Coordinates of C-alpha atoms and ligand atoms in Angstrom, one line a residue:
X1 CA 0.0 0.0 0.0
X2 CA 1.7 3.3 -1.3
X3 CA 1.2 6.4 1.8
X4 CA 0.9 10.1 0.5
X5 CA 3.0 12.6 1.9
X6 CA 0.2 13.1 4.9
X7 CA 0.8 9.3 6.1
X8 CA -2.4 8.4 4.7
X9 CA -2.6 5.6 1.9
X10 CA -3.7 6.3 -1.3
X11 CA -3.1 5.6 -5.1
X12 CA -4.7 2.2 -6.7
X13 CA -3.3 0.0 -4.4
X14 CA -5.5 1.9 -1.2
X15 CA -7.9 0.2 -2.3
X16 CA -8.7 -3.5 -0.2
X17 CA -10.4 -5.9 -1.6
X18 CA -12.8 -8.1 0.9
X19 CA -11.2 -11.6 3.1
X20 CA -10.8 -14.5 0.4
X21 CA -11.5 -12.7 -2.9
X22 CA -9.3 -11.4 -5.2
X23 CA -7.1 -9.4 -5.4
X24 CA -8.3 -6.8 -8.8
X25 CA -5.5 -6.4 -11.0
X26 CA -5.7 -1.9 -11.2
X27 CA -6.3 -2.2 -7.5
X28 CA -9.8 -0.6 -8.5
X29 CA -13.1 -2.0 -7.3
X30 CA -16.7 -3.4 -8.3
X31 CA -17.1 0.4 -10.4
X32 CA -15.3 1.9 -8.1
X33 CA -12.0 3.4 -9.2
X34 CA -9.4 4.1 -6.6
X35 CA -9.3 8.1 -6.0
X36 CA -5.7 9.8 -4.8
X37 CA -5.6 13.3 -4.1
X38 CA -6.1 16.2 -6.8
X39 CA -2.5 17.1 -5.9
X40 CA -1.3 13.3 -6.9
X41 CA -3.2 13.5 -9.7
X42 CA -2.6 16.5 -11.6
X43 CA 0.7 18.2 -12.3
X44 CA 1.8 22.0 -12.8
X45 CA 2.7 21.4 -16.4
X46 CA -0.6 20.5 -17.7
X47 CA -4.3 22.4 -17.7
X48 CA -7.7 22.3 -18.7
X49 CA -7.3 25.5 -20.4
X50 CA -5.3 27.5 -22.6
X51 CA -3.9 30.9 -21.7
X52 CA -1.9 33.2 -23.9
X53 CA 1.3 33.8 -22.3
X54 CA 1.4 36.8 -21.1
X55 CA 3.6 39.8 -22.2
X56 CA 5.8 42.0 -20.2
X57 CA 4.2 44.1 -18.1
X58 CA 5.4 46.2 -15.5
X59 CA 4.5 44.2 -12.2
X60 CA 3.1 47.0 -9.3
X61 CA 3.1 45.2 -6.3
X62 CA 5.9 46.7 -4.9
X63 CA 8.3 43.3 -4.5
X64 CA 5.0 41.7 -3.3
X65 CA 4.4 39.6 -6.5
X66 CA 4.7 35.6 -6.5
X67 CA 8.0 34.2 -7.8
X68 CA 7.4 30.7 -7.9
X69 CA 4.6 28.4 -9.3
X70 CA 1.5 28.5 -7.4
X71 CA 1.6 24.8 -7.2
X72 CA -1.8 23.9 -7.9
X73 CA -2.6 20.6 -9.9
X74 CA -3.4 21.4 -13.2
X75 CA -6.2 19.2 -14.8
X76 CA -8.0 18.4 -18.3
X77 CA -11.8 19.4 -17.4
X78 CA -12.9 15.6 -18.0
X79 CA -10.5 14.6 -15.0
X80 CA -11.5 16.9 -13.1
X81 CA -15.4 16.2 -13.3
X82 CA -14.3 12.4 -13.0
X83 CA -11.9 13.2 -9.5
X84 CA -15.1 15.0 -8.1
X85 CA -17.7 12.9 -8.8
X86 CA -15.6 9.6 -7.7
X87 CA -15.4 11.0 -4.7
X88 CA -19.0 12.2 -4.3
X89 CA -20.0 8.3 -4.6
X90 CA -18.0 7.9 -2.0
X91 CA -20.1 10.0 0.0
X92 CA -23.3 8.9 2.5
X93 CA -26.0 12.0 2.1
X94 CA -29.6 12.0 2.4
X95 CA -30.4 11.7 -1.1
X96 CA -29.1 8.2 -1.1
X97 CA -30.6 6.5 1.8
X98 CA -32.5 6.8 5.8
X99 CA -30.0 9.4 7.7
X100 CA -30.5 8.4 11.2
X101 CA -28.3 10.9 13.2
X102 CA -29.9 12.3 16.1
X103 CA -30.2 15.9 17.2
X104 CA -29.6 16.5 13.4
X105 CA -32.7 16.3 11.9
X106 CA -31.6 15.3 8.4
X107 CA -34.6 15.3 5.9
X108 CA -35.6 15.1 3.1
X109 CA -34.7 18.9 1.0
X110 CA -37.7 19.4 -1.7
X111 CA -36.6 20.1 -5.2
X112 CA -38.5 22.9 -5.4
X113 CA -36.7 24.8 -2.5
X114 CA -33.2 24.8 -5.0
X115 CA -35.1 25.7 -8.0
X116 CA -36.6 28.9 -5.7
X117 CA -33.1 29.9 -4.3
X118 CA -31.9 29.7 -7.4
X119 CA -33.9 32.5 -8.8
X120 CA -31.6 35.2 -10.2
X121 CA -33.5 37.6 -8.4
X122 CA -32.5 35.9 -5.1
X123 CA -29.1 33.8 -6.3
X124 CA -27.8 36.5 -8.1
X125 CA -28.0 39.2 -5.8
X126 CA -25.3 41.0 -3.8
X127 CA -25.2 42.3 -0.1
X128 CA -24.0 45.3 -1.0
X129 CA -26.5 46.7 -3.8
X130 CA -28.6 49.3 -2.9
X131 CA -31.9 48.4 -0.9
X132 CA -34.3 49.9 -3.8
X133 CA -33.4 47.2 -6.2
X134 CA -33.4 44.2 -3.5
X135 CA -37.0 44.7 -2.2
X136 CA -38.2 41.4 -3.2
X137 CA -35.3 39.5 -1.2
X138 CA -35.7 42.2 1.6
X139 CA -39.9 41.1 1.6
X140 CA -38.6 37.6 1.8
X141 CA -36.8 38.1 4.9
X142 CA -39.7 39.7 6.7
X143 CA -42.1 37.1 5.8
X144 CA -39.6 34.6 6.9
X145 CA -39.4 36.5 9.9
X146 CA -43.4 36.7 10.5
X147 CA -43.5 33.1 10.3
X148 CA -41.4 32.2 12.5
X149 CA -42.8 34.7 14.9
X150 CA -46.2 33.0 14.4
X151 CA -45.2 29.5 14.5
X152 CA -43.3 30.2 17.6
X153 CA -45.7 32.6 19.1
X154 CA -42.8 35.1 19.8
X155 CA -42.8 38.6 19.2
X156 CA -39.4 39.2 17.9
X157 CA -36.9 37.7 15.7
X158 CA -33.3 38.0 14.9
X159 CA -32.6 36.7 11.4
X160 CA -29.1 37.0 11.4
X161 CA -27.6 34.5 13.5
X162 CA -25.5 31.8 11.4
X163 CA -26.4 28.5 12.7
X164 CA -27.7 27.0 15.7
X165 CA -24.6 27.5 17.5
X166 CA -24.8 30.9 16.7
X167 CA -28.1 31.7 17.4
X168 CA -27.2 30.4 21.1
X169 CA -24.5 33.1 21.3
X170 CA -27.2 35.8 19.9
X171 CA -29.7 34.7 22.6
X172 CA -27.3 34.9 25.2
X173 CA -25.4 38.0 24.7
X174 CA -29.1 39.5 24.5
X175 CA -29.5 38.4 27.8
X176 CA -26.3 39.8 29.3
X177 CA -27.2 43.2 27.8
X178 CA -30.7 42.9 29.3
X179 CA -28.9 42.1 32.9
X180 CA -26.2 44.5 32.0
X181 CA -29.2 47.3 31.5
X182 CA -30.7 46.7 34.7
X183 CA -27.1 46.8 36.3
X184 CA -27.4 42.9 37.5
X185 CA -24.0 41.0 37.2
X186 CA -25.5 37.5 37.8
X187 CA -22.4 34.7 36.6
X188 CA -24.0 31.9 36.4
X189 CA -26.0 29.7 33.5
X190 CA -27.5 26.3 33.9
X191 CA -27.8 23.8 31.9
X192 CA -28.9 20.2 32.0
X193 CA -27.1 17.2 32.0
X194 CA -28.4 16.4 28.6
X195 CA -27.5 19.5 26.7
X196 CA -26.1 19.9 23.7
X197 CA -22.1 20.7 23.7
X198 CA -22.6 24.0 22.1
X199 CA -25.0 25.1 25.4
X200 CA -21.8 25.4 27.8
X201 CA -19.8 26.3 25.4
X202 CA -21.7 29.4 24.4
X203 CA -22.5 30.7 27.9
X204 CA -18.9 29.9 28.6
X205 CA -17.9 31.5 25.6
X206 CA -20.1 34.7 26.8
X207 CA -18.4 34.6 30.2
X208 CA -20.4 33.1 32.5
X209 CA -19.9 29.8 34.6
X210 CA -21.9 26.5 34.3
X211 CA -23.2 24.7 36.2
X212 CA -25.2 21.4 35.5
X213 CA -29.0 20.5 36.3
X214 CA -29.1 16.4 37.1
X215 CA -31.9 14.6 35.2
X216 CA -34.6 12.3 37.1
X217 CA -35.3 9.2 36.1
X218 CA -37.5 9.6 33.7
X219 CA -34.6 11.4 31.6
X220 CA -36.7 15.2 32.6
X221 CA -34.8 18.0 34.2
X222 CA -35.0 17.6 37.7
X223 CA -37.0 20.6 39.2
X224 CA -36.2 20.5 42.4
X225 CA -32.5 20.5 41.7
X226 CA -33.3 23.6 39.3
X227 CA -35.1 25.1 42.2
X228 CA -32.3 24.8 44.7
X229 CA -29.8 26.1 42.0
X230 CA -31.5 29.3 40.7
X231 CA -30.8 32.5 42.8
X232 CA -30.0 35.7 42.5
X233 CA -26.3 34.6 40.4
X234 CA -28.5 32.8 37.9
X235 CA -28.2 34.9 34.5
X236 CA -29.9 32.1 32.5
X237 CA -30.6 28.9 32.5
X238 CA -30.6 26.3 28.9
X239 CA -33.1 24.0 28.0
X240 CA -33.8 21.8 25.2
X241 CA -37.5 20.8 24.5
X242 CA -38.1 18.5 23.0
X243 CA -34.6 17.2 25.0
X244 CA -32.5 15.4 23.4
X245 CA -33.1 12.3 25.1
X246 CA -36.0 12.3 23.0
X247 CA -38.5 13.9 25.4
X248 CA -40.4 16.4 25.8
X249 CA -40.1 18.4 29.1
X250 CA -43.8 18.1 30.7
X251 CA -43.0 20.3 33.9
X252 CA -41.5 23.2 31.0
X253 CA -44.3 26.0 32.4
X254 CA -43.5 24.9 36.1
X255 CA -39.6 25.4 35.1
X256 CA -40.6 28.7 33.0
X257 CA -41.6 30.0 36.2
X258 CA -39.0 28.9 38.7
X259 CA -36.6 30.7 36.3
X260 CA -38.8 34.2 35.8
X261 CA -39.2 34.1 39.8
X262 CA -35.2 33.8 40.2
X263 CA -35.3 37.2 38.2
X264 CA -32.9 34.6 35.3
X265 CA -33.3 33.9 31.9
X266 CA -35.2 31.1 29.6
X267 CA -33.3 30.5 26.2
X268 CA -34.5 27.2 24.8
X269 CA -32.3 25.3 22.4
X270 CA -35.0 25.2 19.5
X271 CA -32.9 22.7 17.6
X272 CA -35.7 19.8 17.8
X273 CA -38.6 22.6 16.7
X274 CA -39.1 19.5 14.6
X275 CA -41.3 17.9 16.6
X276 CA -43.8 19.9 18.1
X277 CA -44.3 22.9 14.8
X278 CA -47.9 23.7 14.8
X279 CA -48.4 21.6 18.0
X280 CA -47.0 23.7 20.5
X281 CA -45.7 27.6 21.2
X282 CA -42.3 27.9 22.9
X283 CA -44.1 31.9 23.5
X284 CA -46.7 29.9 25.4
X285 CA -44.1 27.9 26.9
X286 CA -42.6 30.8 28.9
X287 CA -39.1 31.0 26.3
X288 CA -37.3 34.2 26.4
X289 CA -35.2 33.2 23.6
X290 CA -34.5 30.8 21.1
X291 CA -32.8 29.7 18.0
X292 CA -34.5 28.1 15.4
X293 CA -32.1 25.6 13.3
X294 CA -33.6 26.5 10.1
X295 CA -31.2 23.9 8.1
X296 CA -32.8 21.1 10.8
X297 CA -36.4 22.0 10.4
X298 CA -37.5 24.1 7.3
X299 CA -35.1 21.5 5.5
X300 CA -32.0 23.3 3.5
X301 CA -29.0 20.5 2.8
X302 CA -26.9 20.3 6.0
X303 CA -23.5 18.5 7.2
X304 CA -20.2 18.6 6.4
X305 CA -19.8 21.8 8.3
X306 CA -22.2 23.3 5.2
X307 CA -24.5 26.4 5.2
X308 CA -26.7 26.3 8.3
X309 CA -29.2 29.7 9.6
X310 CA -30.0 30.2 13.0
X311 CA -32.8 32.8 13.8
X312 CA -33.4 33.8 17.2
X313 CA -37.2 34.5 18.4
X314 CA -37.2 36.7 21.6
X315 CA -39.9 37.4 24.1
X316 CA -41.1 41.1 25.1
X317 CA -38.4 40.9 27.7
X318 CA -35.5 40.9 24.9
X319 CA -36.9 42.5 22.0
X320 CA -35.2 45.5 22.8
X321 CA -31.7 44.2 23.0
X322 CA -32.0 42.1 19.7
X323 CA -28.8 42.5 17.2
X324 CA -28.9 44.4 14.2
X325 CA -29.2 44.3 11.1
X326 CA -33.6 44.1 10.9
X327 CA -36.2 44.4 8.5
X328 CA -38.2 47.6 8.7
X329 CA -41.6 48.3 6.5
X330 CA -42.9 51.5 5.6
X331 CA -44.8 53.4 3.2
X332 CA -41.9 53.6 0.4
X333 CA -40.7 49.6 1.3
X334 CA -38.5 47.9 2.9
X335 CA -35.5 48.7 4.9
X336 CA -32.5 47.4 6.9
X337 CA -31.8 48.6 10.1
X338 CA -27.8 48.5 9.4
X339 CA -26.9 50.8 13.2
X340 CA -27.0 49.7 16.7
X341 CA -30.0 51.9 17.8
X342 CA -31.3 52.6 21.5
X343 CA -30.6 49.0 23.9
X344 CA -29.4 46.3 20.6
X345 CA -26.3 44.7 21.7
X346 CA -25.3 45.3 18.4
X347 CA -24.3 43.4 15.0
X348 CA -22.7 39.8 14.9
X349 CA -22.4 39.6 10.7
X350 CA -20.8 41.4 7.9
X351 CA -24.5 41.3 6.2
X352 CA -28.1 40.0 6.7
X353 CA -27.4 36.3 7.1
X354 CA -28.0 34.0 5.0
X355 CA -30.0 34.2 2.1
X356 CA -30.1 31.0 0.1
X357 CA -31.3 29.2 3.6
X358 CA -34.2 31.7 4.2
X359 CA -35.6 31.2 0.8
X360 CA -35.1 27.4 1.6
X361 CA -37.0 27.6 4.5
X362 CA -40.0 29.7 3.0
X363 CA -40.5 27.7 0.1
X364 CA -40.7 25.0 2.8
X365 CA -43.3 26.7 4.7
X366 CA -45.4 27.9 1.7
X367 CA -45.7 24.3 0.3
X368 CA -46.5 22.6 3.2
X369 CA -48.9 25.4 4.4
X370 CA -49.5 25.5 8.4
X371 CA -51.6 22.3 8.4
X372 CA -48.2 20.4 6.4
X373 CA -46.2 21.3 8.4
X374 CA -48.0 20.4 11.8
X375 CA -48.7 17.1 9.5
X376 CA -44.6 16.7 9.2
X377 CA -44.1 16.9 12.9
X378 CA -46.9 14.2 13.6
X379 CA -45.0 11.7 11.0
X380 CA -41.6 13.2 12.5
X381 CA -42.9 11.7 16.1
X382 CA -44.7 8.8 14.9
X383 CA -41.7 7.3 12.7
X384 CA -40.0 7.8 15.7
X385 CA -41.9 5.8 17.6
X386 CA -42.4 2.9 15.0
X387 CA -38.6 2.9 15.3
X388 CA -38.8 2.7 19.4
X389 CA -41.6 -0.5 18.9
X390 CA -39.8 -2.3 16.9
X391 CA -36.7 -2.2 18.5
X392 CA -37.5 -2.2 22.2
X393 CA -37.7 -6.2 22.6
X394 CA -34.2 -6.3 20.9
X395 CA -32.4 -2.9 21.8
X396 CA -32.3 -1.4 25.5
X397 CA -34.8 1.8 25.1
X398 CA -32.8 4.5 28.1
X399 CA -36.5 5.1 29.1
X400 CA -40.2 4.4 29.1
X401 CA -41.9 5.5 25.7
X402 CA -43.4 7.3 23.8
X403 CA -40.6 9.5 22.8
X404 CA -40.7 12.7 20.3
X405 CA -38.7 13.2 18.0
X406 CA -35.6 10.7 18.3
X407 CA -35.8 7.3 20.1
X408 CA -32.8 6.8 22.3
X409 CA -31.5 3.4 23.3
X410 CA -28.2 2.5 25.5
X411 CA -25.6 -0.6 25.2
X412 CA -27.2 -2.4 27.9
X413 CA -28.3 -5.2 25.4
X414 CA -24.7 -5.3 24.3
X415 CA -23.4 -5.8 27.6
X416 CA -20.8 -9.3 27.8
X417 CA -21.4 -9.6 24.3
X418 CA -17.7 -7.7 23.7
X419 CA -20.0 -5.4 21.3
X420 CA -19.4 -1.6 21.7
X421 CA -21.6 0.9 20.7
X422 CA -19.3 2.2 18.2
X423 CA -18.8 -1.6 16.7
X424 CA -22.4 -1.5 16.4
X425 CA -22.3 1.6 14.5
X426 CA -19.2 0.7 12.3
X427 CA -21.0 -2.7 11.5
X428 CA -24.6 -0.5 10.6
X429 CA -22.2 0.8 7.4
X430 CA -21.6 -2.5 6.3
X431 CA -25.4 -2.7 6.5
X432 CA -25.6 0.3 3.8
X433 CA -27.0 2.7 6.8
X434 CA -25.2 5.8 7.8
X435 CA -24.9 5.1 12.0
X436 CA -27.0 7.1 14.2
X437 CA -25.9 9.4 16.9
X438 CA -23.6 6.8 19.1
X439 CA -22.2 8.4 22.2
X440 CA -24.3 11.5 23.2
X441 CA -26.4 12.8 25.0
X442 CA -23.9 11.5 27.8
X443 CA -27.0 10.5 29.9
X444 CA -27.0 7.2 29.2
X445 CA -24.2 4.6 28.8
X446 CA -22.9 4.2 25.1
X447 CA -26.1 6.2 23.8
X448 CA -27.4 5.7 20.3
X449 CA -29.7 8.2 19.3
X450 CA -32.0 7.6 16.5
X451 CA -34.0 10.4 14.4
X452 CA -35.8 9.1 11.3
X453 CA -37.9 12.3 10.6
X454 CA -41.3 12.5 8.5
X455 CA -38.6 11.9 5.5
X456 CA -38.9 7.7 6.1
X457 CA -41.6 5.7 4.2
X458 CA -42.6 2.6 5.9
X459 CA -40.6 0.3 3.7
X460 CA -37.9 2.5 4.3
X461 CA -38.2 2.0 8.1
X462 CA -39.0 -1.7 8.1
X463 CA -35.7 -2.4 6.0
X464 CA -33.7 -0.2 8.4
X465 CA -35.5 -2.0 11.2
X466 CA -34.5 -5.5 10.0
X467 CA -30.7 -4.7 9.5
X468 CA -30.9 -3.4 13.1
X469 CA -32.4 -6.5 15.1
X470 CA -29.9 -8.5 12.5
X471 CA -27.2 -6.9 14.4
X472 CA -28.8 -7.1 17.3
X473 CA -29.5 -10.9 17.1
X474 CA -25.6 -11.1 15.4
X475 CA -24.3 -9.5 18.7
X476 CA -26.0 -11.2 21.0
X477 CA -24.8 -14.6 19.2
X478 CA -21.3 -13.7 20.3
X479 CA -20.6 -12.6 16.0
X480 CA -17.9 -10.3 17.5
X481 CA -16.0 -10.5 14.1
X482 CA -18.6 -9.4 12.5
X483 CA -18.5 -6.1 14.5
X484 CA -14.8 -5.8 15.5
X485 CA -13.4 -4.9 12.1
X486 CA -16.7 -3.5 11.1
X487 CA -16.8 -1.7 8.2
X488 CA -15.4 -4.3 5.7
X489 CA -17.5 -3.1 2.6
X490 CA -16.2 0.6 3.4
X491 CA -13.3 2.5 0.9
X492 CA -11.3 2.6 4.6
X493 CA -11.8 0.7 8.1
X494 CA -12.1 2.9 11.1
X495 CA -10.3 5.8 11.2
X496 CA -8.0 7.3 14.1
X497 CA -11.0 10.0 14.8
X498 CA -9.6 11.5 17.7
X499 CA -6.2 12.1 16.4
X500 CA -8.1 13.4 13.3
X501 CA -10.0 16.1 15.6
X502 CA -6.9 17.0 17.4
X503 CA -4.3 17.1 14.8
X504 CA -6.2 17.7 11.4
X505 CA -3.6 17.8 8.6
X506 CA -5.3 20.5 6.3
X507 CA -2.5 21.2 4.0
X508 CA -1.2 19.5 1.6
X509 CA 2.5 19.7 1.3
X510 CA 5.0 18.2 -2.0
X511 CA 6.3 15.0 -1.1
X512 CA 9.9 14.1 -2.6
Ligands
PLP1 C1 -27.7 20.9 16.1 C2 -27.9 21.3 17.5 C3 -27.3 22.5 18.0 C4 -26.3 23.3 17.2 O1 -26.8 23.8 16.0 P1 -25.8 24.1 14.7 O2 -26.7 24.6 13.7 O3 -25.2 22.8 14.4 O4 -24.8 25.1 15.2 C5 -27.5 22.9 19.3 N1 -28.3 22.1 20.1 C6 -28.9 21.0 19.7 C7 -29.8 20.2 20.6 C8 -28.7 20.5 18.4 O5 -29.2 19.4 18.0

């Protein structure tokens, strides 16, 4: 096996064939060519295009100008389409099969919704033209924004936030400038056991210490140990709901009230909005802020770190302090609020966020209409559920149904069966099924969190269903081989993830 310069293998020969067949002769597989790196591939010398040299010129850059070759690979257009769309097969992405991650809500992304952002009114747009010719994509925006204020029941909304994690830092910096107005340093934000990673690491990020709410037993946020931890230090405390054990938090009014009375803060984590649109109000629920994942709920293609949008709704208690830029209406049209005016804690983008993502989501609302999407979070929570049933008498459910959302099992029906959670997962890709959510929330040992949306037929669900008790019944049967060098039918085994994370090599640098 030949290694590139980064240590990892490549060229033909990267490519393994399965135990006891043979060996291919180009070290390509089954239609699948082996795929080295752009770099390996293309030289300097050659190029899809042809360029007059170029004739003497007097360079102005002041010493500043390049004096080598820029040292990217040049490529014929054919190879170049071919390198890309080799590796695209190797990719997993909703379009090909059931995506179960949880807390991601990966669903289907309706055709339609590209065709609308592609519009050359809206695609073809630029931040910086004037307001008078943009009127259409600044109407957009506000009826985004009047949707979301209506589905939420919330009468303000933040449109600029990035993504979910961002929306968490623009709902919390509005709270500190709401303490900061009324002259209260308070230090402190809780969050539950259960929370999402970003949850701490936003109020940590905005300065203040966390602290953690236990859970009970029924995987709810324990209210008495909320009650004996909110006092007067207690800027804010973070809740997801629906949780992401799945649940939804039944005592959320009590716990509105607990944290109102302390004089703190309610931002809910709006990330599974999912499973209770057109069911329930966060407004009603006592929320003073929240982020709504736009790229989990109102569809828009997500993962792989691509484009996500992150509104924040805010109650009458935050309005005020909400960022800028907005969308103002009057007689003569539209227009941005571009300056900080009276208490807004000010501006967190170069622009108004992100387009292409808010004509996603509207196209989304607009075809489902307010009944379709209430419909979508019934099917959300019932595929759910079918997923729950038919697994419970062969998986370890962490708690009593019915769940939202996301059905959550543990490794308890792995245990002494030398099966871990992530062999279970590895061996799922053998099974053609990207893995669910292994490992999180950290309430429960070895979690693996399951989210099939409203996306999954039944045939779709049943098949998925039957690979998974397969495993199950495998593991159980003491088939560790089948799960300790789990994936076999994958272009590479498992992966040193953690060195990956720590030490990503992100450059490519000439070998010898
Ligand atoms: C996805 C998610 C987030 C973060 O949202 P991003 O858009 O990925 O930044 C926060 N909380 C929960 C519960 C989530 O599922």
């Amino acid at each position: 096996m030949s290694m590139n310069t980064q240590g990892r293998p490549t060229g033909v020969e990267g490519v393994e064939t399965q135990p006891g067949q043979f060996e291919s002769f180009s070290g390509h597989v089954g239609l699948r060519l082996a795929e080295p790196l752009i770099f390996e591939l293309g030289s300097t010398d050659t190029t899809g295009v042809d360029v007059p040299e170029v004739e003497d010129f007097d360079m102005c850059l002041g010493g500043l100008e390049r004096k080598s070759e820029i040292g990217c690979p040049g490529l014929s257009e054919p190879d170049t389409v071919r390198h890309y769309t080799r590796l695209s097969r190797r990719n997993y992405g909703i379009d090909m099969g059931v995506f179960p991650l949880g807390s991601c809500t990966m669903k289907h992304n309706p055709r339609l919704n590209e065709k609308m952002a592609r519009l050359p009114g809206f695609g073809d747009i630029h931040p910086l033209q004037p307001q008078s010719t943009v009127q259409g994509a600044l109407g957009l925006i506000d009826e985004l924004a009047t949707w979301l204020m209506t589905l939420t029941g919330m009468p303000a909304v933040a449109m600029s936030p990035k993504a979910g994690a961002h929306g968490e830092l623009c709902g919390v910096m509005a709270i500190r400038a709401a303490l900061e107005a009324r002259g209260d340093a308070r230090e402190i934000v809780l969050c539950p056991e259960s929370a999402h990673g970003t949850n701490p690491a936003t109020a940590a990020f905005c300065g203040y210490k966390v602290k953690s709410i236990p859970a009970k037993e029924n995987g709810r946020v324990d209210i008495e140990a909320l009650k004996a931890a909110l006092d007067d230090t207690v800027a804010a405390v973070m809740i997801t709901n629906p949780n992401t054990c799945g649940l939804f938090e039944t005592e959320i009014r009590e716990i509105a009230d607990e944290i109102h009375k302390a004089g703190a803060f309610f931002y809910a984590d709006g990330a599974n909005f999912n499973a209770i649109v057109g069911k329930a109000r966060p407004g009603d629920l006592g929320v003073d802020a929240m982020h709504i994942n736009l790229h989990k709920t109102f569809s828009t293609p997500h993962g792989g770190g691509g484009p996500g949008s992150g509104p924040v709704v805010f109650s009458d208690a935050l309005k005020d302090f909400a960022p800028v830029p907005y969308v103002v209406k009057d007689a003569e049209g539209f227009h941005l609020v571009e300056n900080k005016e009276g208490k807004s804690f000010g501006r967190m983008v170069a622009f108004h966020g992100q387009m292409g993502m808010y004509v996603r989501a509207l196209s989304y609302m607009l075809s489902h209409g307010s009944d379709g999407l209430k419909q979508a979070s019934e099917d959300a929570v019932l595929n759910a559920n079918y997923v729950l049933a038919s697994l419970k008498d062969v998986m370890t459910p962490s708690f009593d149904g019915p769940c939202m959302h996301e059905a959550l099992f543990d490794d308890r029906f792995l245990k002494d069966t030398g099966v871990t959670t992530l062999d279970f997962a590895k061996a799922m890709i053998d099974e053609g099924y990207h893995p669910m959510t292994m490992y999180f929330p950290l309430v429960v040992h070895g979690a693996m969190l399951i989210e099939p949306t409203e996306s999954e037929s039944k045939a779709n669900m049943d098949q998925f269903i039957r690979s998974m008790r397969g495993l199950a019944a495998a593991a159980k049967a003491g088939e560790v081989a089948r799960f300790e060098g789990a994936p076999y039918h994958a272009p590479w085994k498992r992966l040193d993830e953690t060195q990956a994370a720590r030490k990503p090599v992100l450059r490519w640098e000439a070998g010898e």
